Amino acid sequence: MSNKVSFPYLGHVIVYKKFLQMMGFEVIMPPAPTQKTIDLGVKYSPEFACIPFKMLMGNYIEACELGANTIISSGGHGPCRAGFYGEVHQRILRQMGYDVNFIIFDSPKRDLFGTIKKFFKIKNKQSISKMVKVSKVVFPVLKDLDTFEKKIHTMIPYEINKGQSLEVWREIYKIYDEVYSQKELLEARAEGHRMIDSIKLRKVNDDEKIKIGIVGEIFVVIEPSINMDVENLLCSLGCEAERSLYLSEWVEHNIFGEKHEKTIQDLGEKYIEILIGGHAKTTVGNIVDFKNRGFDGIIHLMPFGCLPELVSQSVIPKITSDHDIPVLTLSIDEQTGKSNNLTRIEAFIDLIRNKKTKEKVFSGGKK
Amino acid sequence: MKIGIPRALLYHYYGVFWEEFFKELGHEVIVSPHSNKEIVDTGIKSAVPEICVPIKIFLGHLKYLIYEKNVDYAFVPRMISIHKGEIFCPKFMGLPDLVKNGSPEISDRILTTYIESKTENISNYKNYISLSDKLNANEEDIKRASRKANIKWLEFRRNTLRGIPADKAAEMVKKNTVYKKNNSNNIKIAVVGYVYNVYDPFLSMDILDKLHDLNVDYMTFEMLDNKTIFSQISHLKKRLFWTFSNKLLGAGYYSLKNHNIDGLIHLTAFGCGPDSFLGKLFEIESDIRQKPFMTIRIDEHTGENHLQTRIEAFVDMLKRKKEKESA
Ligand code: SF4
Ligand code: SF4
């Protein structure tokens, strides 16, 4: 039986597709999550499983329906329930009658390279150099997409032609979908920059800008289909939005051992002394980091019942009072009524805007 | 000094040790009473709403000790590991952070230390040496107290391994009492749940006593030795990261396989993350093994009558099944 490989739908999925295809696998693209995905996931998951588990459950079922028989996933880098996801997902899928195998790439400590070697059948120099070559295309693609996406979310609020930035972003995404070589990569990058530069923006004074940081558990921070597309939502309310987590940074940290995240965690140390699993310490550190970088407010996203993020949530009031930074925690599950959260976000932004105007008047009067 | 220990979370497993430890150092130890409505309500008010009930209850006990009993310090250990390669549920590892930052006004009344061990024996004095200043003790004192406390705790564990439930086992050590279990040829049920749920009468409504009254034998995870427990889950490619969850998983699998056990009850607290997976795995396994399985999900509102009815129905079903099989 030939391997038909699929993977979780999380963030820029074309990147995983590209990597696997270029390594010579037959790829089953998981369908973009819809209400049906969530419904399926909820139906076959334990009732109190966290929402990432349920979403993935739905993803996998849909991928299996399309014929996938191998699922590649990561156990997540913080030891939490995610580390055990694969084990339970596989059992449930088997119980449903799908004969499917799981390959879990774990954080480096648990023999990441051993798993990679085995799975990609890396035996000799040739296969190593192939993998290196592929990575040299795929990783920059991921990195570029993250950079452009980040950029776009600082532009939308000021665009003169409504909708132009998002359209450009979609175009860029499409262009990168076609990138399979160094040459194409460079072309795409140039084209991307050109397109970004073509977006016309209003001039806005720095002290009128509202910047919101988004922190929390990786899955709900990264995947727009589960987080109400919160970045764009914030943009549409006139704010710049930046996430604490971009997949390329995650890869840099977990595979290339980059140190940025460590620095962030150090900032969190005052509130959560040790790594307690998941992303809690990073969440807390990121709040401080955003504040230091001049952001005006924080949206903290957590899956309903998320163990480590509940600890973050518990310490947030202290951070808010120590650092004078407003934080709105939203917990996300399959029933998260969009409208309810929407109202809360709107109210939150109003509050920040008022606070900002007042401060401006105040400091203006002092001069 | 007056040292308070909340009767919550791992007090139900390590209480014997901690009580003896502080006493040996010459301190007065005050343990909060069994959970009651007031304590629970205080806890609920002190916690973020979504957090699991056992943590809320812990906070209630903590505040009770500080505000009602005026203890100098309340003990809130940071549990990190009691098994090689495994850790604790994030809420245990972050408990002191949660307490100190969630209730800054009591942060200077918290006595905390890292507890990290390769086995579940947490008597290594190094776990407690960081307390020496606050406790006015030197290294020798801490060593001696750990040793003494360990003797008691080992006795407690020997009791549980003889089939005595943890609360009774602790009482035997502390008060030198004896406990007789009625061993009958009746139905035997495994009740799998964390000690802080099973032995908190407010949460579990004394489920074990209820079974006892129905003339049913029961088994809990602490009655199985670690070797038996962990051999049950050695086939898993990946284990959970959390020791007590793994113990429950092992105990649950064991009872589903073992012919002397007629059924399995999974007692779980509302909002418990790890248990959501355990429950599913038990469900799948009980299907395969054709053994009755029931989940009881408890929270601060669980009605006693409701619980009683469900337990009775489960027991009746097991009895009928057993009669049919032996007929
Ligand atoms: S970090 Fe939160 S969402 Fe992730 S596995 Fe743990 S509980 Fe679930
Ligand atoms: S194991 Fe479950 S009940 Fe215990 S602290 Fe963690 S989430 Fe709460």
XYZ file of C-alpha atoms and ligand atoms in Angstrom:
710
model
C 0.000 0.000 0.000
C 1.448 3.321 -0.926
C 1.623 6.090 1.606
C -0.969 8.774 1.239
C 0.115 11.428 3.619
C -1.881 14.115 5.316
C -1.287 16.547 8.178
C -3.031 18.941 10.544
C -4.609 22.033 9.097
C -2.699 24.696 10.936
C -1.557 27.983 9.478
C 0.193 28.076 6.105
C -0.591 24.521 5.099
C 0.841 24.844 1.612
C 4.235 24.730 3.233
C 3.794 21.220 4.594
C 2.306 20.131 1.325
C 5.246 21.511 -0.569
C 7.787 19.887 1.700
C 6.211 16.457 1.454
C 5.643 16.670 -2.269
C 9.187 17.709 -2.908
C 10.362 14.805 -0.767
C 8.411 12.554 -3.090
C 5.267 11.737 -1.140
C 1.728 11.542 -2.330
C -0.079 14.220 -0.364
C -3.723 14.355 0.627
C -4.455 17.996 1.288
C -6.667 18.309 4.375
C -9.729 20.384 3.468
C -9.855 23.851 4.998
C -11.852 23.574 8.219
C -15.554 24.330 7.977
C -18.452 23.961 10.350
C -18.678 20.359 9.210
C -15.082 19.754 10.272
C -15.825 21.092 13.708
C -19.040 19.095 13.983
C -17.278 15.887 13.003
C -14.461 16.596 15.415
C -16.813 17.298 18.265
C -18.874 14.222 17.572
C -15.972 11.798 17.751
C -13.846 13.474 20.422
C -14.107 13.178 24.176
C -16.498 15.843 25.351
C -13.942 17.665 27.467
C -11.043 17.467 25.079
C -9.535 20.820 24.244
C -10.600 22.448 20.993
C -7.329 21.828 19.134
C -7.879 18.123 19.674
C -11.406 18.341 18.304
C -10.410 20.397 15.294
C -7.626 17.979 14.445
C -10.018 15.081 14.910
C -12.299 16.664 12.308
C -9.350 17.371 10.003
C -8.116 13.814 10.195
C -11.519 12.301 9.587
C -11.931 14.428 6.495
C -8.448 13.550 5.303
C -9.130 9.853 5.888
C -12.333 10.120 3.891
C -10.194 11.390 1.039
C -7.996 8.340 1.349
C -5.164 9.391 3.627
C -3.536 6.483 5.425
C -0.650 8.248 7.108
C -0.854 11.314 9.271
C 2.134 13.389 10.144
C 1.902 15.590 13.147
C 3.883 17.121 15.938
C 3.443 16.397 19.595
C 3.884 20.033 20.394
C 6.870 21.273 22.264
C 5.378 21.819 25.673
C 4.509 18.657 27.441
C 0.774 18.899 27.664
C -2.138 16.934 26.390
C -0.979 17.605 22.833
C 1.850 15.160 23.390
C -0.729 12.454 23.765
C -3.059 13.588 20.991
C -1.776 11.188 18.339
C -2.235 8.163 20.541
C -5.900 8.964 21.164
C -6.641 10.238 17.646
C -5.325 7.034 16.168
C -7.400 4.863 18.473
C -10.543 6.785 17.663
C -9.919 6.649 13.914
C -9.262 2.908 14.112
C -12.443 2.447 16.093
C -14.235 4.265 13.282
C -12.718 1.817 10.824
C -9.948 3.879 9.266
C -6.682 2.032 9.000
C -4.321 4.870 9.552
C -0.813 5.326 10.874
C 0.541 8.248 12.800
C 4.016 9.655 12.570
C 4.636 12.111 15.339
C 7.570 14.459 15.201
C 8.361 15.475 18.684
C 10.468 18.170 20.117
C 14.177 17.483 19.693
C 14.588 15.890 23.074
C 12.627 12.856 22.063
C 14.755 11.813 19.140
C 13.347 14.109 16.503
C 16.097 13.369 14.044
C 15.735 9.640 14.473
C 12.102 9.892 13.496
C 12.827 12.163 10.573
C 15.527 9.874 9.289
C 13.337 6.823 9.457
C 10.330 8.430 7.918
C 12.066 10.120 5.046
C 14.209 7.025 4.536
C 17.377 9.018 4.843
C 20.196 6.575 4.501
C 22.866 8.116 2.382
C 24.447 11.375 1.415
C 22.190 11.716 -1.569
C 19.013 11.677 0.443
C 20.479 14.039 2.986
C 21.410 16.540 0.350
C 17.938 16.244 -1.143
C 16.374 17.047 2.172
C 18.691 19.995 2.669
C 17.842 21.253 -0.790
C 14.133 20.966 -0.192
C 14.411 22.679 3.158
C 16.282 25.507 1.577
C 13.257 26.248 -0.534
C 10.475 25.385 1.844
C 11.668 27.086 4.977
C 12.202 30.467 3.301
C 8.725 30.133 1.819
C 7.312 29.765 5.298
C 9.436 32.583 6.606
C 8.420 34.902 3.759
C 4.741 34.111 4.148
C 4.955 34.934 7.826
C 6.791 38.174 7.123
C 4.301 39.299 4.513
C 1.344 38.322 6.630
C 2.717 40.226 9.590
C 3.293 43.245 7.388
C -0.208 43.138 5.950
C -1.729 43.320 9.415
C 0.063 46.590 10.032
C -1.349 48.033 6.796
C -5.016 47.091 6.604
C -6.185 49.758 9.058
C -4.641 52.529 6.984
C -5.335 51.381 3.438
C -7.015 53.863 1.173
C -8.673 51.289 -1.054
C -10.652 49.095 1.264
C -9.786 45.449 0.886
C -6.683 45.978 -1.197
C -4.204 44.653 1.367
C -6.034 41.394 1.871
C -6.352 40.929 -1.832
C -2.631 41.444 -2.222
C -2.002 38.948 0.547
C -4.126 36.322 -1.168
C -2.259 36.936 -4.410
C 1.077 36.557 -2.670
C -0.062 33.312 -1.107
C -0.993 31.982 -4.520
C 2.345 32.975 -5.997
C 4.201 31.181 -3.227
C 2.090 28.094 -3.765
C 3.841 27.742 -7.115
C 7.359 28.064 -5.747
C 9.434 24.905 -6.111
C 12.969 26.217 -6.648
C 15.430 28.824 -5.480
C 14.875 30.818 -8.614
C 11.116 30.873 -8.191
C 11.565 31.780 -4.574
C 13.546 34.883 -5.400
C 11.061 35.891 -8.054
C 8.160 35.438 -5.700
C 9.853 37.472 -3.041
C 10.533 40.373 -5.381
C 6.991 40.255 -6.678
C 5.641 40.136 -3.141
C 7.536 43.226 -2.111
C 6.488 45.032 -5.233
C 2.850 44.239 -4.556
C 3.071 45.295 -0.930
C 4.636 48.581 -1.927
C 1.796 49.227 -4.323
C -0.737 49.434 -1.484
C -1.696 53.038 -0.861
C -1.870 54.081 2.763
C -3.219 57.011 4.690
C -0.708 58.909 6.765
C -1.407 58.322 10.426
C 0.566 59.705 13.335
C 2.236 57.104 15.475
C 0.421 58.201 18.599
C -2.896 57.623 16.900
C -2.125 54.040 16.006
C -3.517 51.273 18.125
C -1.451 48.132 18.293
C -2.812 44.899 19.675
C -0.746 41.817 20.476
C -2.258 38.362 20.312
C -0.893 35.764 22.710
C -1.865 32.335 23.945
C -1.930 28.706 22.969
C -0.287 28.054 19.606
C -3.186 26.415 17.810
C -5.833 29.004 18.539
C -3.362 31.827 18.009
C -2.300 30.615 14.593
C -5.362 29.095 12.975
C -7.847 31.730 11.755
C -10.665 29.265 11.167
C -10.924 28.649 14.897
C -10.049 32.077 16.273
C -12.656 34.112 14.400
C -9.861 35.310 12.154
C -8.959 37.594 14.988
C -6.122 39.466 13.298
C -8.315 40.601 10.467
C -11.096 41.300 12.875
C -8.850 43.636 14.833
C -7.657 45.247 11.625
C -11.226 45.889 10.579
C -11.699 47.704 13.864
C -8.836 49.986 12.947
C -6.023 48.334 14.896
C -2.715 46.837 13.929
C -2.437 43.252 15.027
C 0.551 41.061 15.657
C 0.648 37.523 16.928
C 3.118 36.232 19.447
C 3.584 33.103 17.403
C 4.452 32.519 13.799
C 5.123 29.024 12.581
C 8.507 29.941 11.149
C 9.591 31.137 14.561
C 8.318 27.943 16.094
C 10.429 25.967 13.642
C 13.444 28.134 14.325
C 13.068 27.576 18.013
C 12.286 23.888 18.005
C 14.328 22.629 15.116
C 17.141 25.104 14.771
C 17.341 25.894 18.485
C 16.910 29.622 18.073
C 17.012 31.604 21.284
C 14.335 34.274 20.866
C 11.695 32.284 22.677
C 14.026 31.724 25.612
C 14.350 35.477 26.029
C 10.597 35.823 26.033
C 10.274 33.099 28.622
C 12.724 34.928 30.837
C 10.346 37.868 30.789
C 7.606 35.556 32.009
C 9.673 34.105 34.811
C 8.536 36.603 37.386
C 4.981 35.337 37.026
C 5.415 31.686 36.180
C 8.683 30.369 37.525
C 9.142 27.257 35.447
C 7.938 25.727 32.216
C 4.674 24.118 33.168
C 3.763 22.676 29.784
C 2.099 24.183 26.775
C 2.916 27.820 26.210
C 1.943 29.429 29.473
C 5.295 30.915 30.349
C 5.742 32.203 26.815
C 2.248 33.669 26.866
C 3.033 35.604 29.989
C 6.445 36.696 28.707
C 4.910 37.842 25.445
C 2.499 40.135 27.224
C 5.428 41.882 28.865
C 7.342 41.928 25.586
C 4.444 43.495 23.663
C 4.102 46.127 26.336
C 7.816 46.898 26.178
C 7.468 47.279 22.436
C 4.764 49.893 22.836
C 1.632 47.865 22.181
C -1.638 49.169 23.594
C -3.469 45.998 24.488
C -3.395 42.228 24.431
C -5.852 39.602 23.332
C -5.164 36.363 25.129
C -6.597 33.343 23.339
C -6.964 30.015 25.015
C -8.817 26.817 24.274
C -11.624 26.315 26.756
C -10.270 24.423 29.754
C -6.672 24.663 28.528
C -4.573 23.588 31.504
C -1.484 25.760 31.158
C -3.348 28.787 29.849
C -5.626 28.699 32.856
C -2.528 29.277 34.915
C -1.620 32.176 32.601
C -5.094 33.575 32.966
C -4.783 33.388 36.732
C -1.623 35.478 36.809
C -2.692 38.052 34.205
C -4.405 40.476 36.628
C -1.052 40.884 38.365
C 0.719 41.585 35.069
C -1.925 44.090 34.074
C -1.462 45.978 37.302
C 2.341 45.749 37.288
C 2.705 46.897 33.698
C -0.445 48.853 33.028
C -1.458 46.827 30.000
C -5.070 45.827 29.323
C -5.587 42.151 28.544
C -8.724 40.470 27.254
C -8.850 36.705 27.670
C -11.094 34.831 25.281
C -11.591 31.153 25.723
C -12.424 29.269 22.610
C -14.492 26.174 22.097
C -16.793 24.808 19.448
C -19.652 26.906 20.729
C -17.753 30.142 21.015
C -20.473 32.360 19.645
C -18.709 34.658 17.294
C -21.049 37.516 18.083
C -20.499 37.345 21.809
C -16.741 37.467 21.457
C -17.076 40.114 18.808
C -18.908 42.389 21.196
C -16.284 41.825 23.820
C -13.469 42.632 21.426
C -15.223 45.777 20.242
C -15.757 46.965 23.779
C -12.144 46.229 24.589
C -10.881 48.254 21.659
C -13.186 51.142 22.550
C -11.768 51.134 26.010
C -8.223 51.272 24.726
C -9.057 53.987 22.249
C -10.657 56.139 24.949
C -7.756 55.586 27.282
C -5.377 56.616 24.552
C -7.253 59.770 23.672
C -7.425 60.767 27.312
C -3.724 60.228 27.797
C -3.030 62.307 24.735
C -5.154 65.176 25.937
C -3.561 64.920 29.321
C 0.036 64.958 28.121
C -0.875 67.630 25.589
C -2.189 69.864 28.357
C 0.988 69.438 30.326
C 3.239 70.809 27.648
C 4.918 28.666 64.186
C 1.540 27.664 62.927
C 1.783 25.898 59.590
C -1.373 25.215 57.654
C -1.822 22.386 55.199
C -4.864 22.551 52.936
C -6.862 19.331 52.988
C -6.966 19.288 49.236
C -5.064 18.034 46.200
C -2.119 15.877 47.202
C -2.699 16.210 50.913
C -4.707 13.052 50.391
C -1.562 11.239 49.259
C 1.324 12.972 50.968
C -0.408 14.480 53.971
C 1.018 11.916 56.348
C 4.494 12.930 55.273
C 4.041 16.676 55.383
C 2.253 16.720 58.722
C 4.931 14.663 60.394
C 7.673 16.708 58.756
C 6.501 20.042 60.114
C 5.662 18.584 63.506
C 9.093 17.076 63.815
C 10.543 20.539 63.293
C 8.548 21.732 66.262
C 5.744 23.536 64.510
C 2.073 23.401 65.117
C 0.322 21.885 62.134
C -3.198 22.856 61.255
C -5.002 20.907 58.590
C -8.152 22.445 57.216
C -11.373 20.471 57.788
C -13.109 18.427 55.138
C -14.442 20.578 52.339
C -17.716 22.256 53.136
C -19.953 24.656 51.327
C -18.219 27.726 52.710
C -14.732 26.587 51.823
C -15.836 25.610 48.360
C -17.587 28.947 47.798
C -14.485 30.860 48.860
C -12.479 28.783 46.433
C -14.846 29.476 43.585
C -14.596 33.186 44.222
C -10.807 33.051 44.306
C -10.279 31.263 41.002
C -10.786 31.930 37.331
C -14.139 30.379 36.454
C -12.933 27.784 33.962
C -10.394 26.069 36.159
C -11.102 22.566 37.457
C -12.964 22.109 40.723
C -10.086 20.551 42.690
C -7.980 23.683 42.197
C -10.867 25.890 43.270
C -11.311 23.779 46.355
C -7.620 24.018 47.124
C -7.808 27.808 47.058
C -10.787 27.684 49.397
C -8.853 25.629 51.939
C -5.858 27.883 51.617
C -7.825 31.015 52.361
C -9.601 29.292 55.195
C -6.271 28.512 56.838
C -4.956 32.017 56.388
C -8.053 33.996 57.301
C -9.910 31.742 59.713
C -7.050 29.926 61.354
C -4.496 32.675 61.127
C -1.643 30.359 60.294
C 1.770 31.913 59.830
C 2.326 30.004 56.655
C 0.272 27.776 54.432
C 2.049 25.046 52.533
C 1.714 25.131 48.726
C 4.314 22.807 47.219
C 5.283 23.038 43.584
C 4.952 19.437 42.446
C 7.199 18.813 39.484
C 7.913 15.144 39.183
C 7.553 11.907 41.092
C 8.448 9.554 38.277
C 11.369 9.569 35.913
C 10.500 11.297 32.648
C 7.072 12.362 33.814
C 5.772 15.545 35.322
C 2.611 16.891 36.865
C -0.507 18.411 35.407
C 0.385 22.054 34.563
C -1.837 23.300 37.329
C 0.272 21.561 39.952
C 3.494 22.837 38.478
C 2.156 26.360 38.366
C 0.198 26.225 41.621
C 2.400 28.623 43.637
C 2.389 31.074 40.699
C -1.342 30.839 40.426
C -1.741 31.426 44.150
C 0.785 34.239 44.499
C -0.202 36.224 41.438
C -3.882 35.409 41.645
C -4.095 36.497 45.283
C -1.116 38.842 45.780
C -2.436 39.858 49.197
C -1.514 36.491 50.690
C 1.681 35.873 48.781
C 3.948 36.421 51.783
C 2.068 33.773 53.754
C 2.849 31.014 51.292
C 5.403 28.365 52.075
C 6.546 26.708 48.908
C 9.264 24.456 47.602
C 10.057 22.432 44.492
C 9.323 18.745 44.832
C 11.129 16.700 42.298
C 11.898 13.037 42.605
C 12.656 10.014 40.457
C 10.137 7.925 42.347
C 7.017 8.683 44.280
C 9.032 8.699 47.472
C 9.526 12.411 47.998
C 11.501 12.164 51.215
C 14.822 13.427 49.879
C 15.668 16.302 52.212
C 16.819 18.393 49.265
C 13.193 18.909 48.386
C 12.733 20.815 51.626
C 16.065 22.457 52.247
C 14.878 25.693 50.661
C 12.413 25.997 53.544
C 15.065 26.025 56.239
C 15.173 29.787 56.734
C 11.463 30.239 57.060
C 11.159 27.180 59.261
C 14.080 28.148 61.427
C 15.770 24.824 60.888
C 19.232 23.780 59.804
C 20.207 21.094 57.365
C 20.437 18.434 60.059
C 16.931 19.225 61.246
C 15.528 19.011 57.756
C 17.266 15.706 57.162
C 15.975 14.257 60.399
C 12.439 15.470 59.816
C 12.394 14.079 56.285
C 13.585 10.734 57.553
C 10.990 10.540 60.287
C 8.229 11.677 57.996
C 9.241 9.088 55.468
C 8.864 6.257 57.959
C 5.258 7.261 58.499
C 4.561 7.726 54.849
C 5.946 4.306 53.969
C 3.661 2.823 56.558
C 0.768 4.641 54.949
C 1.689 3.223 51.563
C 2.001 -0.299 52.956
C -1.518 0.077 54.258
C -2.921 1.196 50.941
C -1.173 -1.652 49.167
C -2.946 -4.007 51.534
C -6.195 -2.770 50.093
C -7.018 -0.035 52.549
C -8.355 3.198 51.057
C -6.050 6.201 51.423
C -8.081 8.137 53.971
C -8.343 5.178 56.321
C -4.741 4.254 55.681
C -3.617 7.707 56.762
C -5.778 7.641 59.839
C -4.285 4.337 60.887
C -0.822 5.837 60.806
C -1.738 9.051 62.535
C -4.021 7.650 65.213
C -2.774 4.105 65.478
C -6.192 2.707 64.714
C -7.032 -0.507 62.936
C -9.317 -0.867 60.012
C -11.046 -3.972 58.833
C -12.269 -4.263 55.354
C -15.113 -6.577 54.602
C -13.866 -8.988 52.039
C -16.780 -10.785 50.553
C -17.431 -12.716 47.409
C -19.584 -9.935 46.251
C -19.308 -7.667 43.332
C -16.008 -5.826 43.096
C -15.754 -2.448 41.449
C -12.689 -0.438 40.593
C -13.149 3.226 41.398
C -10.567 5.115 39.424
C -10.063 8.763 40.244
C -7.562 11.194 41.714
C -7.196 11.030 45.490
C -8.373 14.605 45.828
C -11.675 13.692 44.232
C -12.287 10.289 45.735
C -11.423 11.335 49.287
C -13.081 14.723 49.301
C -16.524 13.951 50.689
C -17.932 17.165 49.299
C -17.058 16.084 45.775
C -17.379 12.335 45.832
C -20.186 12.179 48.399
C -18.274 9.366 50.030
C -18.675 7.115 47.069
C -16.551 4.401 48.651
C -18.752 4.287 51.743
C -21.787 4.134 49.526
C -20.378 1.095 47.782
C -19.498 -0.416 51.109
C -23.102 0.046 52.250
C -24.310 -1.690 49.125
C -22.118 -4.607 50.114
C -19.775 -4.066 47.243
C -16.010 -4.508 47.309
C -13.954 -1.819 45.752
C -10.455 -1.164 44.559
C -8.689 2.150 44.022
C -5.444 2.880 42.211
C -3.356 3.321 45.335
C -4.055 -0.284 46.238
C -2.049 -1.464 43.236
C 1.720 -1.414 43.292
C 3.518 0.734 40.775
C 4.940 -2.214 38.908
C 1.502 -3.629 38.176
C 0.223 -0.212 37.203
C 2.982 0.718 34.838
C 3.138 -2.707 33.209
C -0.429 -2.070 32.043
C 0.553 0.904 29.957
C 3.986 -0.167 28.778
C 2.520 -1.055 25.382
C 1.530 2.528 24.643
C 3.812 4.256 22.204
C 3.449 7.379 24.210
C 2.379 7.791 27.732
C 0.713 10.785 29.206
C 3.165 13.152 30.769
C 1.412 13.177 34.094
C 2.163 10.616 36.728
C -1.156 10.410 38.494
C -3.025 10.307 35.203
C -0.799 7.445 34.147
C -1.498 5.669 37.397
C -5.207 5.983 36.795
C -4.800 4.771 33.239
C -2.804 1.760 34.386
C -5.242 0.988 37.183
C -8.176 1.342 34.800
C -6.668 -0.959 32.188
C -5.812 -3.441 34.899
C -9.360 -3.558 36.168
C -10.814 -3.929 32.697
C -8.622 -6.982 32.140
C -8.784 -8.542 35.558
C -11.497 -11.144 36.040
C -11.894 -10.463 39.732
C -13.159 -7.011 38.993
C -16.674 -6.691 37.695
C -16.847 -3.103 36.587
C -15.080 0.209 36.403
C -16.182 3.607 37.636
C -14.202 6.589 36.461
C -14.682 9.411 38.904
C -13.702 12.686 37.331
C -14.001 16.334 38.225
C -15.643 18.822 35.960
C -13.017 20.681 33.962
C -10.266 18.109 34.261
C -8.238 18.081 31.062
C -6.205 14.905 31.428
C -9.289 12.905 32.355
C -10.995 13.688 29.081
C -8.491 11.400 27.400
C -8.504 8.763 30.096
C -12.263 8.543 29.814
C -12.084 7.943 26.074
C -9.392 5.306 26.424
C -11.394 3.484 29.093
C -14.460 3.613 26.906
C -12.622 2.068 23.962
C -10.970 -0.569 26.142
C -14.171 -1.469 27.955
C -15.780 -2.063 24.581
C -13.005 -4.427 23.618
C -13.046 -6.213 26.970
C -16.813 -6.238 27.262
C -16.651 -4.939 30.788
C -19.128 -2.425 32.216
C -17.796 1.055 32.616
C -19.330 4.228 33.934
C -18.151 7.802 34.220
C -19.218 9.906 37.150
C -18.485 13.551 36.597
C -18.595 15.540 39.771
C -18.592 19.227 40.517
C -19.664 21.527 43.283
C -23.320 21.050 42.366
C -23.513 17.282 42.119
C -26.703 16.104 43.744
C -26.337 13.315 46.237
C -29.547 11.561 45.243
C -28.599 11.523 41.640
C -25.253 9.970 42.469
C -26.827 7.367 44.719
C -29.276 6.344 42.014
C -26.609 5.958 39.388
C -24.398 3.889 41.627
C -27.268 1.640 42.626
C -28.262 1.113 39.027
C -24.700 0.257 38.084
C -24.351 -2.196 40.944
C -27.690 -3.850 40.112
C -26.615 -4.267 36.553
C -23.345 -5.870 37.603
C -25.156 -8.215 39.942
C -27.560 -9.343 37.250
C -24.711 -9.848 34.843
C -22.815 -11.917 37.367
C -25.816 -14.090 38.159
C -26.457 -14.731 34.519
C -22.849 -15.670 33.907
C -22.673 -18.066 36.815
C -26.014 -19.640 35.990
S -1.856 23.348 25.918
Fe -4.061 23.542 26.164
S -4.873 23.166 24.160
Fe -2.787 22.384 24.174
S -2.982 20.261 24.729
Fe -2.663 21.400 26.602
S -4.733 21.794 27.349
Fe -4.917 21.240 25.210
S -5.357 16.490 36.817
Fe -7.371 17.292 36.340
S -8.378 17.618 38.270
Fe -6.188 17.405 38.656
S -5.403 19.489 38.689
Fe -5.129 18.716 36.624
S -6.969 19.329 35.531
Fe -7.392 19.548 37.707
